[in-house]
Tab-separated table of C-alpha atoms in Angstrom:
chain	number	residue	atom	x	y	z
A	1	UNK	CA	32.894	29.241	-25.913
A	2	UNK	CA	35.282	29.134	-22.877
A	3	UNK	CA	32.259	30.393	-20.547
A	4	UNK	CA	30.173	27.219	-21.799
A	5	UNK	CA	32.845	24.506	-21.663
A	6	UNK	CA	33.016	25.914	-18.089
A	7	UNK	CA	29.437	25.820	-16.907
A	8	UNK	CA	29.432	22.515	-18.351
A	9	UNK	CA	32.168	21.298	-16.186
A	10	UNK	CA	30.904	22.953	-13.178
A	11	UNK	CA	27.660	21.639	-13.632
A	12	UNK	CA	29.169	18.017	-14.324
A	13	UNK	CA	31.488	18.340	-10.609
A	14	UNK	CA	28.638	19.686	-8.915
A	15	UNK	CA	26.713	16.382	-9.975
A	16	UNK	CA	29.742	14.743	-8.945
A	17	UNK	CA	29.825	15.873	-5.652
A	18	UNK	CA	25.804	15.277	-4.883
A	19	UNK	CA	26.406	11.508	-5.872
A	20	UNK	CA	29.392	11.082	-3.359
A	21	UNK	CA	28.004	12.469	-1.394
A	22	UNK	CA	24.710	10.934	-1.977
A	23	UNK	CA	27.050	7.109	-1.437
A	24	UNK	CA	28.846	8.311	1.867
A	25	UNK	CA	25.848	8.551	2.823
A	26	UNK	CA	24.511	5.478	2.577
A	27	UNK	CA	27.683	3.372	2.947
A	28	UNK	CA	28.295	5.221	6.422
A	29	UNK	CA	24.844	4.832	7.908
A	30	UNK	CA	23.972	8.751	8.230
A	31	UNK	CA	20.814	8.164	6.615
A	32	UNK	CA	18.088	6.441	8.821
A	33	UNK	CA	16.970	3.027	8.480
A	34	UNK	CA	15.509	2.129	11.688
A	35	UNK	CA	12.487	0.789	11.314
A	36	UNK	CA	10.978	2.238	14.370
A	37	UNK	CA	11.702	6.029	13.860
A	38	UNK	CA	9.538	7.854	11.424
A	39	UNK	CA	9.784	8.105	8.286
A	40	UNK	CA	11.453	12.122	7.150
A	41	UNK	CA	9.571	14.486	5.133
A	42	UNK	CA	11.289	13.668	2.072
A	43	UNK	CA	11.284	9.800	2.215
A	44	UNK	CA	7.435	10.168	2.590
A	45	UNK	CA	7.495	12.534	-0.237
A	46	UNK	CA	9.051	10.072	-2.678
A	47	UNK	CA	7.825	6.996	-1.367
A	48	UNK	CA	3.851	8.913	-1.764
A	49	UNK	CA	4.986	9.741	-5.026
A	50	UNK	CA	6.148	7.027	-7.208
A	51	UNK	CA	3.696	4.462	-5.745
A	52	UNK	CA	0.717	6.945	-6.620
A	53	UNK	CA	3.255	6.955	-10.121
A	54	UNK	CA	3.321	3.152	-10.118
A	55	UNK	CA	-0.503	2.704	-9.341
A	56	UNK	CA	-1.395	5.057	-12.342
A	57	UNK	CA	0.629	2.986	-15.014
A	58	UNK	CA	-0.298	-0.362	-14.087
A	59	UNK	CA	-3.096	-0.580	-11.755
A	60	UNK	CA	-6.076	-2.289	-13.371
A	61	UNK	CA	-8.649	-0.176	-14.607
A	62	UNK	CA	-12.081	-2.374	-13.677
A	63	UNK	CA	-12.757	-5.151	-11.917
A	64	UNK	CA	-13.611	-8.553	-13.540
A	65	UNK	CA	-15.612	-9.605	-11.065
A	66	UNK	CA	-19.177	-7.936	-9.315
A	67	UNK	CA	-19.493	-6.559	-6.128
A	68	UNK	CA	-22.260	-8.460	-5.298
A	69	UNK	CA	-22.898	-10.372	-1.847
A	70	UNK	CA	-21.042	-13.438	-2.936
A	71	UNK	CA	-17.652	-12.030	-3.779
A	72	UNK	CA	-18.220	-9.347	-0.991
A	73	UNK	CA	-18.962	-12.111	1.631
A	74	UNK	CA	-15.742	-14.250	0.064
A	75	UNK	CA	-13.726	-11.343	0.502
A	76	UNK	CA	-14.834	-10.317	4.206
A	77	UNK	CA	-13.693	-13.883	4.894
A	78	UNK	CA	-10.411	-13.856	3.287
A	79	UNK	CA	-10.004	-10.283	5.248
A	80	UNK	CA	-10.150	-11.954	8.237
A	81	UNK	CA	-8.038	-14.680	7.309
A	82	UNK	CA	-5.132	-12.747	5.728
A	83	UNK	CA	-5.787	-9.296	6.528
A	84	UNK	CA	-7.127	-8.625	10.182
A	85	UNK	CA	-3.568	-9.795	11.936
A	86	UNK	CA	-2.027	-5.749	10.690
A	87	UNK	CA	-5.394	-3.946	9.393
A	88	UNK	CA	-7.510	-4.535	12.391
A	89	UNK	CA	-11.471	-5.361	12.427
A	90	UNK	CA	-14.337	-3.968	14.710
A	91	UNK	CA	-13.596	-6.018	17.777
A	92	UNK	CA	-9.581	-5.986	17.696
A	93	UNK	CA	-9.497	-2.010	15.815
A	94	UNK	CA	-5.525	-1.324	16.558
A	95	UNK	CA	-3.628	-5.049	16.294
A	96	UNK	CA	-0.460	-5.375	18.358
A	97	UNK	CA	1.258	-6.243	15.658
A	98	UNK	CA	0.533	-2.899	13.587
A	99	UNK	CA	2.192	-1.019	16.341
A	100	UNK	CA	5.254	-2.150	14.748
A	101	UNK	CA	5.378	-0.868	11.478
A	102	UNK	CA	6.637	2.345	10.162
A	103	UNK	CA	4.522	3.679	8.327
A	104	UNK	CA	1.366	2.102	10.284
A	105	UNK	CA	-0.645	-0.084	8.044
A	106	UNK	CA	-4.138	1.587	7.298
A	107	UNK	CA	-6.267	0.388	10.028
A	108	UNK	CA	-9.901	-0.436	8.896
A	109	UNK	CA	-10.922	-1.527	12.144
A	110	UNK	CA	-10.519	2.279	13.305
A	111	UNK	CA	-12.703	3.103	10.380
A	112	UNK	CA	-10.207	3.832	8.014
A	113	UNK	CA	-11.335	3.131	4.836
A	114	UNK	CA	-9.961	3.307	1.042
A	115	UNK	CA	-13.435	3.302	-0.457
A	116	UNK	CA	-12.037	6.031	-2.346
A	117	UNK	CA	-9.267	4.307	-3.985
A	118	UNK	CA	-10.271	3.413	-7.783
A	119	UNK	CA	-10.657	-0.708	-7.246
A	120	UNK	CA	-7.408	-1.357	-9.147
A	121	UNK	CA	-4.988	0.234	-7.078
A	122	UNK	CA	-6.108	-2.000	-4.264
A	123	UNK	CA	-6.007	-4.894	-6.383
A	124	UNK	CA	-2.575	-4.220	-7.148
A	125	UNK	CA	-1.485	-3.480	-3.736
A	126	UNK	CA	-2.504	-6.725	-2.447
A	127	UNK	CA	-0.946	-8.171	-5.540
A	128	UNK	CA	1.954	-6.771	-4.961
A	129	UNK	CA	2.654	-5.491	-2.043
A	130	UNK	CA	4.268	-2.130	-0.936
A	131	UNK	CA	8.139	-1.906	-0.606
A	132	UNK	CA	9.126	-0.563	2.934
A	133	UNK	CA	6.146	-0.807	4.579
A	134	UNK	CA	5.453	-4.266	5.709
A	135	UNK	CA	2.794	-5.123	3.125
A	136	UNK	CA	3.646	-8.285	1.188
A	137	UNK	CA	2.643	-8.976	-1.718
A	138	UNK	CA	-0.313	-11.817	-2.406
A	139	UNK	CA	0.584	-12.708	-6.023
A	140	UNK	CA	0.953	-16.263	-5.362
A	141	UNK	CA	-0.731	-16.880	-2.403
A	142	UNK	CA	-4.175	-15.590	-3.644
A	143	UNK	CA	-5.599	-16.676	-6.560
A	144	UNK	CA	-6.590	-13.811	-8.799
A	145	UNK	CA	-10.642	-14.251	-8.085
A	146	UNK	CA	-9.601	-13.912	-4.303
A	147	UNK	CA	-7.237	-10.859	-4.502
A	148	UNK	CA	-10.540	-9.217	-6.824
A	149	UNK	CA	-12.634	-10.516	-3.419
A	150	UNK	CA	-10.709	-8.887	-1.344
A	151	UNK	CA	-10.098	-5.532	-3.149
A	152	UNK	CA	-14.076	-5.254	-3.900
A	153	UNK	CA	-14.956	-5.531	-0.030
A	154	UNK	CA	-12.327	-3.198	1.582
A	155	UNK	CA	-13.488	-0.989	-1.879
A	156	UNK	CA	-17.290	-1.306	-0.716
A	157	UNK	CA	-16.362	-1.615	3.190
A	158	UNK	CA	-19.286	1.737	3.799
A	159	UNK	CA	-22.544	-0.255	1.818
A	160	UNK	CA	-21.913	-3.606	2.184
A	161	UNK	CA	-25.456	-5.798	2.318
A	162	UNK	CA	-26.678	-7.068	5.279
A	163	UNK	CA	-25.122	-10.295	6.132
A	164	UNK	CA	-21.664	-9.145	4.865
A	165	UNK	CA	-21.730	-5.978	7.167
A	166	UNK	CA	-22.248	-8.596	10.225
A	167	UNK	CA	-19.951	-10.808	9.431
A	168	UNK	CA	-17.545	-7.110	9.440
A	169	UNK	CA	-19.181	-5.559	12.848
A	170	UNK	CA	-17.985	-9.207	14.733
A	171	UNK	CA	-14.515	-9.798	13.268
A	172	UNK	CA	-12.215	-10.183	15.810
């Protein structure tokens, strides 16, 4: 009984310990927060992790709206409107303005893409933007229809019909 009351306690101080130090931590600046160093291994560890956590329990599932040239051409539009200043376009790939976020944003002017992504998790990062990166969120700013607009052209950005894909190749 004595051995268990005593693992118990040592477990319970070693916890202890790992939390102050855990808030000396903070409270005395040793771990970094400058927002032009790179991120550490573990901060992009848990940061990856609970938005891919986040995404799976509430993204959307489907999108209300078709991806048809109407809503693709609406959201190309809105793209260049709200998105181009951070995420680039063909004729301005890497903004100046990118440069200074850690992490980057994704640059789809490069050719990065998230066609990929299921359609709801890009709805719901415009929605509602990431913490720590510089993405804000667009609940609010965007109607719902637009935010869909958006999320079904970056999600289509590699067979998008004709006109939309001009409108794309001459973005500034």
């Amino acid at each position: 009984m004595k051995t268990g009351l005593g693992f118990l306690l040592g477990c319970i101080c070693a916890l202890a310990v790992v939390a102050l130090v855990g808030y000396l931590s903070i409270v005395n600046g040793w771990i970094p927060a400058r927002g032009d160093e790179p991120a550490g291994d573990f901060e992009k560890w848990a940061a990856h992790h609970a938005l891919h956590a986040v995404l799976e329990r509430e993204a959307p599932t489907q999108s209300p709206i078709p991806a048809d040239e109407p809503n693709l051409m609406a959201g190309a539009k809105l793209y260049a409107d709200q998105c181009a200043g951070c995420h680039g376009a063909p004729k301005n790939p890497t903004p100046a303005f990118a440069n200074g976020f850690i992490p980057g944003p994704t640059l789809f002017g490069n050719g990065d893409t998230v066609t990929d992504d299921p359609e709801g998790y890009t709805y719901w990062k415009i929605e509602h933007g990431i913490k720590f990166t510089g993405m804000p969120a667009f609940k609010g700013q965007l109607k719902e229809n637009e935010i869909w607009q958006l999320s079904m052209f970056l999600k289509h950005m590699d067979k998008l019909p004709p006109k939309v894909e001009t409108l794309w190749k001459n973005m500034h």
